[in-house]
Short mmCIF file of C-alpha atoms and ligand atoms in Angstrom, two decimals:
data_model
loop_
_atom_site.label_atom_id
_atom_site.label_comp_id
_atom_site.label_asym_id
_atom_site.label_seq_id
_atom_site.Cartn_x
_atom_site.Cartn_y
_atom_site.Cartn_z
CA MET A 17 -153.21 -94.67 80.99
CA THR A 18 -153.04 -94.62 77.23
CA LYS A 19 -155.98 -93.19 75.36
CA LEU A 20 -155.87 -95.30 72.23
CA TYR A 21 -157.72 -94.55 69.02
CA ILE A 22 -158.04 -97.03 66.19
CA ALA A 23 -158.30 -95.42 62.74
CA VAL A 24 -160.02 -97.58 60.15
CA PRO A 25 -160.40 -96.31 56.58
CA CYS A 26 -163.44 -97.85 54.86
CA TYR A 27 -164.43 -97.82 51.24
CA ASN A 28 -167.51 -99.86 50.33
CA GLU A 29 -166.97 -102.14 53.29
CA GLU A 30 -170.59 -103.01 54.19
CA GLU A 31 -169.79 -106.71 54.05
CA VAL A 32 -166.99 -106.68 56.61
CA LEU A 33 -167.88 -103.70 58.75
CA PRO A 34 -170.28 -105.28 61.29
CA ASP A 35 -167.92 -108.17 61.86
CA SER A 36 -164.81 -106.00 62.06
CA ALA A 37 -166.51 -103.53 64.38
CA GLU A 38 -167.48 -106.29 66.78
CA LYS A 39 -163.99 -107.83 66.78
CA LEU A 40 -162.35 -104.46 67.37
CA ARG A 41 -164.73 -103.62 70.20
CA ALA A 42 -164.09 -106.94 71.92
CA LYS A 43 -160.36 -106.41 71.56
CA LEU A 44 -160.42 -102.89 72.95
CA ASN A 45 -162.66 -103.92 75.84
CA ALA A 46 -160.21 -106.67 76.73
CA MET A 47 -157.35 -104.18 76.65
CA MET A 48 -159.31 -101.78 78.85
CA ASP A 49 -159.97 -104.51 81.38
CA LYS A 50 -156.28 -105.39 81.40
CA GLY A 51 -155.57 -101.77 82.31
CA LEU A 52 -153.54 -101.23 79.17
CA ILE A 53 -155.67 -98.47 77.69
CA SER A 54 -158.15 -95.98 79.11
CA TYR A 55 -161.91 -96.39 79.00
CA ASP A 56 -162.35 -93.42 76.69
CA SER A 57 -160.43 -95.12 73.88
CA ARG A 58 -162.24 -95.21 70.55
CA ILE A 59 -162.63 -97.01 67.25
CA VAL A 60 -162.95 -94.47 64.45
CA PHE A 61 -164.18 -95.43 61.00
CA ILE A 62 -163.26 -93.09 58.18
CA ASP A 63 -165.72 -93.45 55.35
CA ASP A 64 -163.86 -92.69 52.13
CA GLY A 65 -166.92 -91.69 50.10
CA SER A 66 -168.43 -95.18 49.99
CA LYS A 67 -171.24 -95.83 47.54
CA ASP A 68 -172.84 -98.62 49.59
CA LYS A 69 -174.31 -98.67 53.11
CA THR A 70 -170.97 -98.20 54.87
CA TRP A 71 -171.80 -94.78 56.33
CA GLN A 72 -175.27 -95.84 57.51
CA LEU A 73 -173.61 -98.76 59.29
CA ILE A 74 -171.08 -96.44 60.93
CA GLU A 75 -173.87 -94.14 62.09
CA GLY A 76 -175.73 -97.14 63.47
CA LEU A 77 -172.66 -98.34 65.36
CA HIS A 78 -172.05 -94.88 66.77
CA ASN A 79 -175.62 -94.68 68.02
CA THR A 80 -175.47 -98.03 69.79
CA ASP A 81 -172.07 -97.69 71.46
CA SER A 82 -170.00 -94.61 72.18
CA ILE A 83 -166.81 -96.54 71.56
CA TYR A 84 -167.49 -96.12 67.85
CA SER A 85 -166.89 -92.85 66.06
CA GLY A 86 -167.09 -91.95 62.41
CA ILE A 87 -165.61 -89.47 59.98
CA LYS A 88 -167.15 -89.07 56.56
CA LEU A 89 -165.18 -87.75 53.62
CA SER A 90 -167.09 -85.69 51.09
CA ARG A 91 -166.05 -88.06 48.30
CA ASN A 92 -163.70 -90.93 47.54
CA ARG A 93 -160.13 -89.72 47.92
CA GLY A 94 -158.32 -93.03 48.15
CA HIS A 95 -156.96 -95.06 51.03
CA GLN A 96 -153.86 -92.95 51.76
CA ASN A 97 -155.84 -89.70 51.92
CA ALA A 98 -158.59 -91.24 54.01
CA LEU A 99 -156.02 -92.55 56.47
CA MET A 100 -154.22 -89.20 56.61
CA CYS A 101 -157.56 -87.52 57.31
CA GLY A 102 -158.13 -89.90 60.21
CA LEU A 103 -154.66 -89.41 61.67
CA MET A 104 -154.82 -85.64 61.42
CA THR A 105 -158.34 -85.41 62.84
CA LEU A 106 -157.53 -87.65 65.80
CA ARG A 107 -154.12 -86.32 66.71
CA ASP A 108 -155.50 -83.81 69.23
CA GLN A 109 -157.70 -86.35 70.94
CA ALA A 110 -155.69 -89.52 71.36
CA ASP A 111 -152.40 -90.35 73.05
CA ALA A 112 -151.73 -92.87 70.30
CA VAL A 113 -153.46 -93.96 67.10
CA ILE A 114 -153.27 -97.38 65.48
CA SER A 115 -154.20 -97.51 61.80
CA ILE A 116 -155.60 -100.74 60.40
CA ASP A 117 -157.56 -101.77 57.30
CA ALA A 118 -161.27 -102.44 57.66
CA ASP A 119 -160.94 -106.07 56.54
CA LEU A 120 -158.77 -106.88 59.59
CA GLN A 121 -156.23 -108.81 57.53
CA ASP A 122 -153.69 -107.45 59.97
CA ASP A 123 -153.64 -109.16 63.33
CA ILE A 124 -155.47 -107.19 66.02
CA GLU A 125 -153.88 -109.43 68.64
CA VAL A 126 -150.65 -107.43 68.36
CA PHE A 127 -152.40 -104.25 69.55
CA ASP A 128 -151.25 -105.06 73.09
CA GLU A 129 -147.65 -105.35 72.02
CA MET A 130 -147.88 -102.11 70.07
CA VAL A 131 -149.26 -100.25 73.07
CA GLU A 132 -146.60 -101.78 75.32
CA ARG A 133 -143.87 -100.59 72.96
CA TYR A 134 -145.50 -97.15 73.01
CA GLN A 135 -145.53 -97.17 76.79
CA ASP A 136 -141.85 -98.12 76.70
CA GLY A 137 -141.22 -94.83 74.92
CA CYS A 138 -141.55 -95.60 71.22
CA ASP A 139 -143.30 -93.00 69.12
CA VAL A 140 -143.85 -95.22 66.09
CA VAL A 141 -144.51 -98.96 66.17
CA TYR A 142 -144.52 -100.66 62.78
CA GLY A 143 -146.55 -103.79 62.12
CA VAL A 144 -144.40 -106.03 59.94
CA ARG A 145 -145.52 -109.21 58.22
CA SER A 146 -143.42 -112.14 59.33
CA LYS A 147 -144.14 -114.09 56.16
CA ARG A 148 -146.33 -113.84 53.12
CA GLU A 149 -147.90 -117.29 53.03
CA THR A 150 -151.41 -116.08 52.35
CA ASP A 151 -150.23 -114.17 49.29
CA THR A 152 -150.10 -115.62 45.81
CA PHE A 153 -146.64 -116.12 44.35
CA PHE A 154 -147.24 -113.16 42.04
CA LYS A 155 -148.19 -110.80 44.87
CA ARG A 156 -145.31 -111.91 47.06
CA PHE A 157 -142.76 -111.67 44.27
CA THR A 158 -143.89 -108.24 43.07
CA ALA A 159 -144.38 -106.80 46.56
CA GLU A 160 -141.02 -107.89 47.92
CA GLY A 161 -139.29 -106.89 44.69
CA TYR A 162 -140.94 -103.51 44.97
CA TYR A 163 -139.65 -102.91 48.48
CA LYS A 164 -136.16 -103.66 47.18
CA VAL A 165 -136.55 -101.23 44.25
CA LEU A 166 -137.73 -98.52 46.65
CA ASP A 167 -134.69 -99.15 48.79
CA LYS A 168 -132.40 -98.82 45.74
CA MET A 169 -134.14 -95.54 44.89
CA GLY A 170 -133.09 -94.22 48.27
CA ALA A 171 -136.56 -94.25 49.82
CA LYS A 172 -136.40 -95.49 53.38
CA VAL A 173 -139.25 -97.92 53.93
CA ILE A 174 -139.69 -100.71 56.45
CA PHE A 175 -139.54 -104.04 54.64
CA ASN A 176 -142.93 -105.80 54.54
CA HIS A 177 -144.68 -103.05 56.44
CA ALA A 178 -147.78 -101.43 54.99
CA ASP A 179 -150.14 -99.13 56.86
CA PHE A 180 -150.63 -101.09 60.06
CA ARG A 181 -148.83 -99.05 62.69
CA LEU A 182 -149.12 -97.15 65.93
CA MET A 183 -148.19 -93.49 66.07
CA SER A 184 -147.95 -91.40 69.21
CA LYS A 185 -149.44 -87.95 69.56
CA ARG A 186 -145.94 -86.51 69.27
CA ALA A 187 -145.27 -88.43 66.06
CA LEU A 188 -148.61 -87.29 64.62
CA GLU A 189 -147.84 -83.69 65.56
CA ALA A 190 -144.55 -83.96 63.69
CA PHE A 191 -146.27 -85.68 60.81
CA SER A 192 -148.68 -82.78 60.42
CA GLU A 193 -145.66 -80.70 59.32
CA PHE A 194 -145.57 -82.70 56.10
CA HIS A 195 -147.78 -80.77 53.75
CA GLU A 196 -147.51 -82.85 50.60
CA THR A 197 -150.62 -83.93 48.77
CA ASN A 198 -149.19 -86.97 46.97
CA LEU A 199 -149.13 -89.40 49.83
CA PHE A 200 -147.21 -92.60 50.31
CA LEU A 201 -147.52 -92.83 54.06
CA ARG A 202 -145.25 -95.79 54.68
CA GLY A 203 -142.42 -93.87 53.05
CA LEU A 204 -143.08 -90.65 54.95
CA VAL A 205 -143.46 -92.02 58.46
CA PRO A 206 -139.82 -93.16 58.79
CA MET A 207 -138.78 -89.59 57.88
CA ILE A 208 -140.10 -88.19 61.15
CA GLY A 209 -137.59 -90.16 63.22
CA PHE A 210 -138.06 -90.65 67.00
CA LYS A 211 -137.66 -93.99 68.71
CA SER A 212 -139.49 -96.74 66.86
CA ALA A 213 -140.07 -100.47 67.15
CA ILE A 214 -141.34 -103.33 65.06
CA VAL A 215 -143.90 -105.96 65.95
CA THR A 216 -144.36 -108.93 63.66
CA TYR A 217 -147.56 -110.72 62.78
CA GLU A 218 -149.02 -112.97 60.16
CA ARG A 219 -151.49 -111.45 57.73
CA SER A 220 -154.65 -113.40 57.10
CA GLU A 221 -157.29 -113.40 54.40
CA ARG A 222 -159.88 -110.66 54.07
CA LEU A 223 -162.84 -111.31 56.43
CA ALA A 224 -165.42 -110.75 53.70
CA GLY A 225 -166.04 -108.81 50.53
CA GLU A 226 -163.54 -108.05 47.81
CA SER A 227 -160.26 -106.20 47.73
CA LYS A 228 -160.70 -102.47 47.24
CA TYR A 229 -157.20 -102.41 45.77
CA PRO A 230 -157.41 -103.84 42.27
CA LEU A 231 -154.18 -104.20 40.31
CA LYS A 232 -154.60 -100.78 38.73
CA LYS A 233 -154.83 -98.98 42.08
CA MET A 234 -151.93 -101.05 43.40
CA LEU A 235 -149.71 -100.09 40.49
CA ALA A 236 -150.71 -96.45 40.93
CA LEU A 237 -149.73 -96.63 44.61
CA ALA A 238 -146.43 -98.31 43.74
CA TRP A 239 -145.64 -95.58 41.22
CA GLU A 240 -146.68 -92.94 43.73
CA GLY A 241 -144.22 -94.42 46.20
CA ILE A 242 -141.28 -94.06 43.86
CA THR A 243 -142.14 -90.67 42.38
CA SER A 244 -143.14 -88.99 45.61
CA LEU A 245 -140.10 -90.12 47.56
CA SER A 246 -137.30 -90.20 45.05
CA THR A 247 -135.87 -88.14 42.20
CA LYS A 248 -133.51 -90.97 41.27
CA PRO A 249 -135.35 -91.74 38.00
CA ILE A 250 -134.24 -88.28 36.75
CA LYS A 251 -130.64 -89.02 37.67
CA MET A 252 -130.94 -92.27 35.73
CA ILE A 253 -131.82 -90.30 32.57
CA THR A 254 -128.76 -88.09 32.98
CA ARG A 255 -126.58 -91.13 33.48
CA LEU A 256 -128.06 -92.92 30.49
CA GLY A 257 -127.44 -89.83 28.36
CA LEU A 258 -123.84 -89.80 29.46
CA ILE A 259 -123.42 -93.49 28.64
CA ILE A 260 -124.91 -93.00 25.17
CA PHE A 261 -122.64 -90.02 24.57
CA LEU A 262 -119.63 -92.13 25.56
CA ILE A 263 -120.78 -94.79 23.12
CA SER A 264 -120.82 -92.09 20.43
CA ILE A 265 -117.14 -91.43 21.08
CA ILE A 266 -116.38 -95.13 20.73
CA MET A 267 -118.44 -95.11 17.52
CA LEU A 268 -116.39 -92.15 16.31
CA ILE A 269 -113.10 -93.99 16.82
CA TYR A 270 -114.56 -97.12 15.24
CA SER A 271 -115.82 -95.14 12.23
CA ILE A 272 -112.47 -93.43 11.70
CA ILE A 273 -110.74 -96.82 11.69
CA ARG A 274 -113.32 -98.17 9.23
CA PHE A 275 -112.88 -95.03 7.09
CA PHE A 276 -109.12 -95.40 6.84
CA THR A 277 -109.33 -99.09 6.10
CA GLY A 278 -111.66 -98.07 3.29
CA ALA A 279 -114.48 -100.30 4.40
CA THR A 280 -117.25 -97.71 4.51
CA GLU A 281 -119.71 -96.04 2.23
CA THR A 282 -119.38 -92.28 1.84
CA GLY A 283 -121.32 -90.44 4.53
CA TRP A 284 -121.88 -93.47 6.77
CA ALA A 285 -119.33 -92.54 9.42
CA SER A 286 -120.56 -89.00 10.00
CA LEU A 287 -124.16 -90.18 10.07
CA ALA A 288 -123.64 -93.04 12.49
CA VAL A 289 -121.60 -90.93 14.86
CA SER A 290 -124.01 -88.01 14.86
CA ILE A 291 -127.01 -90.21 15.64
CA TRP A 292 -125.32 -91.46 18.80
CA ALA A 293 -123.84 -88.12 19.76
CA ILE A 294 -127.05 -86.13 19.29
CA GLY A 295 -129.09 -88.78 21.07
CA GLY A 296 -126.73 -88.84 24.02
CA LEU A 297 -126.44 -85.07 24.28
CA GLN A 298 -130.19 -84.60 24.10
CA MET A 299 -130.79 -87.15 26.80
CA MET A 300 -128.17 -85.57 29.01
CA ALA A 301 -129.76 -82.16 28.48
CA ILE A 302 -133.18 -83.50 29.44
CA GLY A 303 -131.62 -85.12 32.47
CA ILE A 304 -129.97 -81.87 33.58
CA ILE A 305 -133.22 -79.94 33.21
CA GLY A 306 -134.85 -82.79 35.10
CA GLU A 307 -132.38 -82.49 37.97
CA TYR A 308 -133.52 -78.91 38.49
CA ILE A 309 -137.17 -79.83 38.20
CA GLY A 310 -136.50 -82.55 40.77
CA LYS A 311 -135.10 -79.94 43.14
CA ILE A 312 -138.11 -77.67 42.57
CA TYR A 313 -140.33 -80.68 43.21
CA LEU A 314 -138.71 -81.47 46.53
CA GLU A 315 -138.70 -77.80 47.56
CA SER A 316 -142.38 -77.50 46.73
CA LYS A 317 -143.20 -80.24 49.23
CA HIS A 318 -142.18 -77.95 52.12
CA ARG A 319 -141.13 -80.90 54.19
CA PRO A 320 -139.90 -79.96 57.65
CA ARG A 321 -136.14 -79.49 57.68
CA PHE A 322 -135.86 -80.90 61.17
CA ILE A 323 -137.97 -82.13 64.03
CA VAL A 324 -136.77 -81.47 67.56
CA GLU A 325 -137.09 -84.46 69.86
CA THR A 326 -135.78 -82.98 73.11
CA PHE A 327 -134.74 -79.52 74.26
CA LEU A 328 -132.87 -79.46 77.56
CA ASN A 329 -133.21 -75.97 78.95
CA ASP A 330 -133.74 -74.36 82.35
N1 UDP B 424 -159.81 -98.10 51.03
C1 UDP B 424 -160.17 -96.76 51.12
N2 UDP B 424 -160.37 -96.05 49.97
C2 UDP B 424 -160.20 -96.60 48.72
C3 UDP B 424 -159.80 -97.96 48.64
C4 UDP B 424 -159.61 -98.67 49.82
O1 UDP B 424 -160.33 -96.23 52.21
O2 UDP B 424 -160.38 -95.90 47.74
C5 UDP B 424 -159.61 -98.88 52.27
C6 UDP B 424 -160.38 -100.16 52.38
O3 UDP B 424 -161.68 -99.96 52.85
C7 UDP B 424 -159.52 -100.96 53.36
C8 UDP B 424 -158.13 -100.48 53.05
O4 UDP B 424 -158.26 -99.27 52.31
O5 UDP B 424 -159.82 -100.64 54.70
C9 UDP B 424 -157.31 -101.49 52.27
O6 UDP B 424 -158.05 -101.99 51.19
P1 UDP B 424 -158.09 -103.53 50.83
O7 UDP B 424 -158.15 -104.36 52.06
O8 UDP B 424 -159.18 -103.76 49.85
O9 UDP B 424 -156.68 -103.72 50.13
P2 UDP B 424 -155.83 -105.09 50.02
O10 UDP B 424 -155.71 -105.62 51.40
O11 UDP B 424 -156.56 -105.97 49.11
O12 UDP B 424 -154.51 -104.63 49.45
MG1 MG B 425 -157.15 -105.92 52.68
#
């Protein structure tokens, strides 16, 4: 039977925690009774250096019921790091770990389906939002646009999937080979491969309290996603430099024509052409240096070159 752990990162979540904890416990108990998961499954709260009573609440929960566990980070390190901490700490203990936000905006009713997919042999099960009705137009427009930009940048992400997913022990083991510190988990997980599946759900409103992801943090995460997964922006500089240099050649031809038709001031042609040419060449040079820095950057991540799924051998 599957030993399932639920990893819940929490930052200043005193308002939602008691409610969320109760809902999660009821859900897990129901799954245990159905025989879907084992009785030693756990709900693990990862306190990301909260400044409110979050940790005291976690301690209290742990003392009343052994289904609750807690991990406390020494200080606030951000959602992605807190989640990574949870996944890496739990990978030896659980058969599978589901990560979910503390506010339970993601639907806990799809846990069953996730576990079933896992039992069918999937190592990663992605929770994907079927629609974005609870989002404001702004959020929906920017979020969906962002996923498309990421795709164009060559980063493989699952459309409308955030950090609600199940990962098997094997997937977590493989994931531990990724040593990078700048984390954008939803972009890294697809890199590990293995058989995966998608379950869809509708995202609801936050149970209580306020979003711990203000616009500034969201933009930082979005930028992190692009820069930690892709070196395309550097290539764009090289390309732009090339385009500007080509324009300088057109400008050169244009200036020569103007010169011979006598329609220019002395010195104008050489000046105009050199501005374009120098600009283009400089940008290309920066781009080329950037290409090498990009390679150094990717090398420095020490990502695994391959992950073996099966080895048939007597
Ligand atoms: N979170 C965290 N550390 C932070 C900020 C947020 O662990 O520095 C957690 C937070 O407690 C929640 C999850 O990340 O469980 C997602 O945050 P939130 O629900 O506020 O984001 P939103 O749904 O508004 O994007
Ligand atoms: Mg939320």
